[in-house]
XYZ file of C-alpha atoms in Angstrom:
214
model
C -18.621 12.220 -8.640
C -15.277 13.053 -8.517
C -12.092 10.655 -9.564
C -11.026 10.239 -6.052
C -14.408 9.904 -4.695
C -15.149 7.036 -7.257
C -11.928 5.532 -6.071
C -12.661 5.968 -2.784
C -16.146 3.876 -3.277
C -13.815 0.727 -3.998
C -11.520 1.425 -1.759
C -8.330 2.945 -3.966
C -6.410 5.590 -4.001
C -4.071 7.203 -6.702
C -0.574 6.302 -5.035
C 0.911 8.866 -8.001
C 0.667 9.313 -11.777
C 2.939 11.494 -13.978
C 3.008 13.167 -17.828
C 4.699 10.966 -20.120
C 6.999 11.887 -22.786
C 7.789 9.264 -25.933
C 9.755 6.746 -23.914
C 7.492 5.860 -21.026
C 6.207 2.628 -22.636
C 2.618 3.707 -22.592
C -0.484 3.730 -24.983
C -0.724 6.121 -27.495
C -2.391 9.311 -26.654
C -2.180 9.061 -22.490
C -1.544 12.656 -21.163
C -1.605 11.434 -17.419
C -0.745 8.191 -16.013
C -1.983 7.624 -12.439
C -1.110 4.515 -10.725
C -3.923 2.930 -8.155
C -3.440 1.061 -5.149
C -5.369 -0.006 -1.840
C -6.155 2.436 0.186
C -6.191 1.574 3.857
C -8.108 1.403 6.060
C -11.001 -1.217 4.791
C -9.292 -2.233 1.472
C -9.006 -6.127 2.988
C -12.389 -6.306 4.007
C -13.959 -4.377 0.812
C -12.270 -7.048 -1.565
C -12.412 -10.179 0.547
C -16.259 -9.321 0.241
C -16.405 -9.416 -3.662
C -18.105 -12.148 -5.426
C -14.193 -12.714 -6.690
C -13.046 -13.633 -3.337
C -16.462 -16.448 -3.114
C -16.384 -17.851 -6.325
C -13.876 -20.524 -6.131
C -11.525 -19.471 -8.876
C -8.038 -18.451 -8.913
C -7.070 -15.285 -8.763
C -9.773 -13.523 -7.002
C -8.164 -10.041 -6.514
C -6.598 -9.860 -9.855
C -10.236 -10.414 -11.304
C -11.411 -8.095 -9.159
C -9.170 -5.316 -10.107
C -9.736 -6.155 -13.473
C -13.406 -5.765 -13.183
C -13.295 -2.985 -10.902
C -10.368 -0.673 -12.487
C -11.754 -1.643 -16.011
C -15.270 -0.040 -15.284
C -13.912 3.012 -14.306
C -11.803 3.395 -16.902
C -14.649 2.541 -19.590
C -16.518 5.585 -17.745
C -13.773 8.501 -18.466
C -12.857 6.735 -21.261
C -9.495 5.850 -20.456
C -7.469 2.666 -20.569
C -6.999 0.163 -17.406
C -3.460 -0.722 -17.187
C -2.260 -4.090 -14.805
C 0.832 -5.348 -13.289
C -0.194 -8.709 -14.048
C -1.778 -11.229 -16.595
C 1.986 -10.785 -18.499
C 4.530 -11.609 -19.858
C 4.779 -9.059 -21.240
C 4.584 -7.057 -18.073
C 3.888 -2.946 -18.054
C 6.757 -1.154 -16.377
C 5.248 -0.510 -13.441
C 8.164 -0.305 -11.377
C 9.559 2.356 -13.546
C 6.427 4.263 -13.893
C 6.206 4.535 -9.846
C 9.596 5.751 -10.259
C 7.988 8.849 -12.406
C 5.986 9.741 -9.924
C 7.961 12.124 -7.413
C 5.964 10.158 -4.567
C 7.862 6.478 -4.838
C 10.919 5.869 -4.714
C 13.816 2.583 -4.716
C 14.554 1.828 -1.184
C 17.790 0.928 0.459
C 16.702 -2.719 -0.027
C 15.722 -2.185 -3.699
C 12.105 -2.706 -3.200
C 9.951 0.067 -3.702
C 9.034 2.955 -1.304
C 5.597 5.080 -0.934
C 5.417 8.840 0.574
C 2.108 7.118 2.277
C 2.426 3.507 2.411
C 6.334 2.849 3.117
C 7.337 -0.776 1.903
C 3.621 -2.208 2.115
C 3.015 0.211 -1.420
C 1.280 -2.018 -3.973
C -0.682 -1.851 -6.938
C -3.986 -2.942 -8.101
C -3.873 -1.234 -12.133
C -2.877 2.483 -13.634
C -5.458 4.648 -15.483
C -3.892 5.774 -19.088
C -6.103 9.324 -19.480
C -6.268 10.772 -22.785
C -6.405 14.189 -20.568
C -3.745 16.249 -18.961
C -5.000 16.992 -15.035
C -3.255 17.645 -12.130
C -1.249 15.400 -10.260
C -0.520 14.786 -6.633
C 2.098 16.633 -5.508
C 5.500 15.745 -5.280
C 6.835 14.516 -1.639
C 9.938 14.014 0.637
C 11.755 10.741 0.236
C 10.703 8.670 3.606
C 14.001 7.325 3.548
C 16.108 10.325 3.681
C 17.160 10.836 7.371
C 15.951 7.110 8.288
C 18.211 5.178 10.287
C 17.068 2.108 7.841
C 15.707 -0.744 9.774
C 14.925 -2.479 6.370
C 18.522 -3.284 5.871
C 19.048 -5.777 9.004
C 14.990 -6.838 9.286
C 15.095 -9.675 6.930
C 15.953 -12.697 9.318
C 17.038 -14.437 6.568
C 19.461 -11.872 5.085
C 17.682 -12.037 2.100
C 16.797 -8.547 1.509
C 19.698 -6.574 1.744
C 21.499 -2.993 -0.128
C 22.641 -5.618 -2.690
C 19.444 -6.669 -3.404
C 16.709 -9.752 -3.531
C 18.079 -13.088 -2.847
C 15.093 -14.403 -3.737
C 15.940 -18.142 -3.286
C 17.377 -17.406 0.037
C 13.745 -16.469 1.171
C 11.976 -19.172 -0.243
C 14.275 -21.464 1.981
C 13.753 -19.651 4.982
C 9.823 -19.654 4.212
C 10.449 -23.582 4.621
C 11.887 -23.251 8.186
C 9.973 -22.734 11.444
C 11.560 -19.523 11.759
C 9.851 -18.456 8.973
C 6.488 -18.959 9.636
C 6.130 -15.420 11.048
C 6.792 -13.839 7.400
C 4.121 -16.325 6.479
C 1.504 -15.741 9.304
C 2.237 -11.811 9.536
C 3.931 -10.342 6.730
C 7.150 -9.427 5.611
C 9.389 -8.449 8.237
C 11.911 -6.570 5.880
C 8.658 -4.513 4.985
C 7.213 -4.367 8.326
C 10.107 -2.426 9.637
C 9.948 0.642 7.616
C 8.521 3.415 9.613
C 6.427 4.632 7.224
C 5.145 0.851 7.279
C 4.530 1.023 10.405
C 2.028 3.801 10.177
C 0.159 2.813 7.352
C -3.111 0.279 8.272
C -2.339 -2.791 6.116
C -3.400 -5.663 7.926
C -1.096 -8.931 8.814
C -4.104 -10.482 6.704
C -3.323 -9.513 3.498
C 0.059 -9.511 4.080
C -0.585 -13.316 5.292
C -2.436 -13.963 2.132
C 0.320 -12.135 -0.356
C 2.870 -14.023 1.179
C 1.723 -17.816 1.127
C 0.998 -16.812 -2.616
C 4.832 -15.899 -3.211
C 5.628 -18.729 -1.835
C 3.434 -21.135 -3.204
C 1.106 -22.514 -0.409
C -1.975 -21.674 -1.117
């Protein structure tokens, strides 16, 4: 079975990988780097039906991309890699940067050829093999009229940045309980967003995490 048919089976995708040189903060010995993600649609309903999800402790899709990204990983014999369980944290935000697929957006969070502003990741795959990569693509952005920079009803995400704070205090208000209920609206604008088959769901769930209410 192939990589992306594997991948496939648990509903991921390689969002992008790259060859690193000396100063890409990785293990020793990785010829290719690939950064996974969800891959829409089904990803939501795949993991929600993990033993993970039903067991009652915390966590449930970090342990399940722990499980699930450290098994295949044991099977090319490569190392699993995870934006979590820090500090310290792996750079993944820089190594998406490598990638010629993702790419900083006007509001500083991070944009996907595919998934627009809803781009996430489970893990990364350090191979001890050079193989081919995806190829590079266009920068969504380029050309866009940039809905991202007004969506944020509370003004928090902006070309200056994350005013983090500011969205936790909007969060609190009844105006916010549509970022809570349905996602992001800063993300949901992007047209690439827009396109891509995340559902409010997840977004539901990844928000009342952020902000502390589950």
């Amino acid at each position: 079975m192939t990589l992306a048919a594997t991948l496939a089976a648990h509903h991921l995708a390689v969002l992008g990988g790259f060859h690193p040189t000396d100063d890409d903060a990785v293990p020793r010995g990785t010829q290719t780097l690939l950064l996974l993600g969800p891959a829409e649609p089904g990803f939501w309903a795949h993991v929600t039906a993990q033993p993970e999800w039903r067991d009652g402790q915390p966590d449930p899709i970090d342990r399940w991309s722990r499980r699930t990204i450290g098994r295949i990983a044991c099977d090319l014999g490569a190392k699993a890699l995870f934006p979590f369980g820090g500090p310290p944290y792996h750079p993944f935000y820089t190594w998406a940067l490598r990638t010629g697929r993702i790419w900083d957006s006007p509001v500083r969070l991070l944009v996907s050829a595919d998934q627009g502003l809803m781009v996430s990741f489970r893990g990364a795959l350090a191979l001890k093999d050079r193989i081919e990569l995806p190829a590079p693509a266009p920068r969504p952005c380029d050309g866009c009229p940039a809905p991202c920079l007004t969506a944020c009803p509370a003004a928090a995400l902006t070309g200056a940045g994350y005013d983090v704070a500011a969205c936790h205090a909007f969060l609190d208000t009844a105006e916010g309980i549509p970022c809570l209920t349905t996602g992001c609206e800063t993300r949901r604008a992007c047209p690439v967003s827009q396109a891509y088959a995340r559902l409010p769901e997840q977004s539901a769930y990844h928000m009342r995490r952020f902000h502390g209410v589950d």
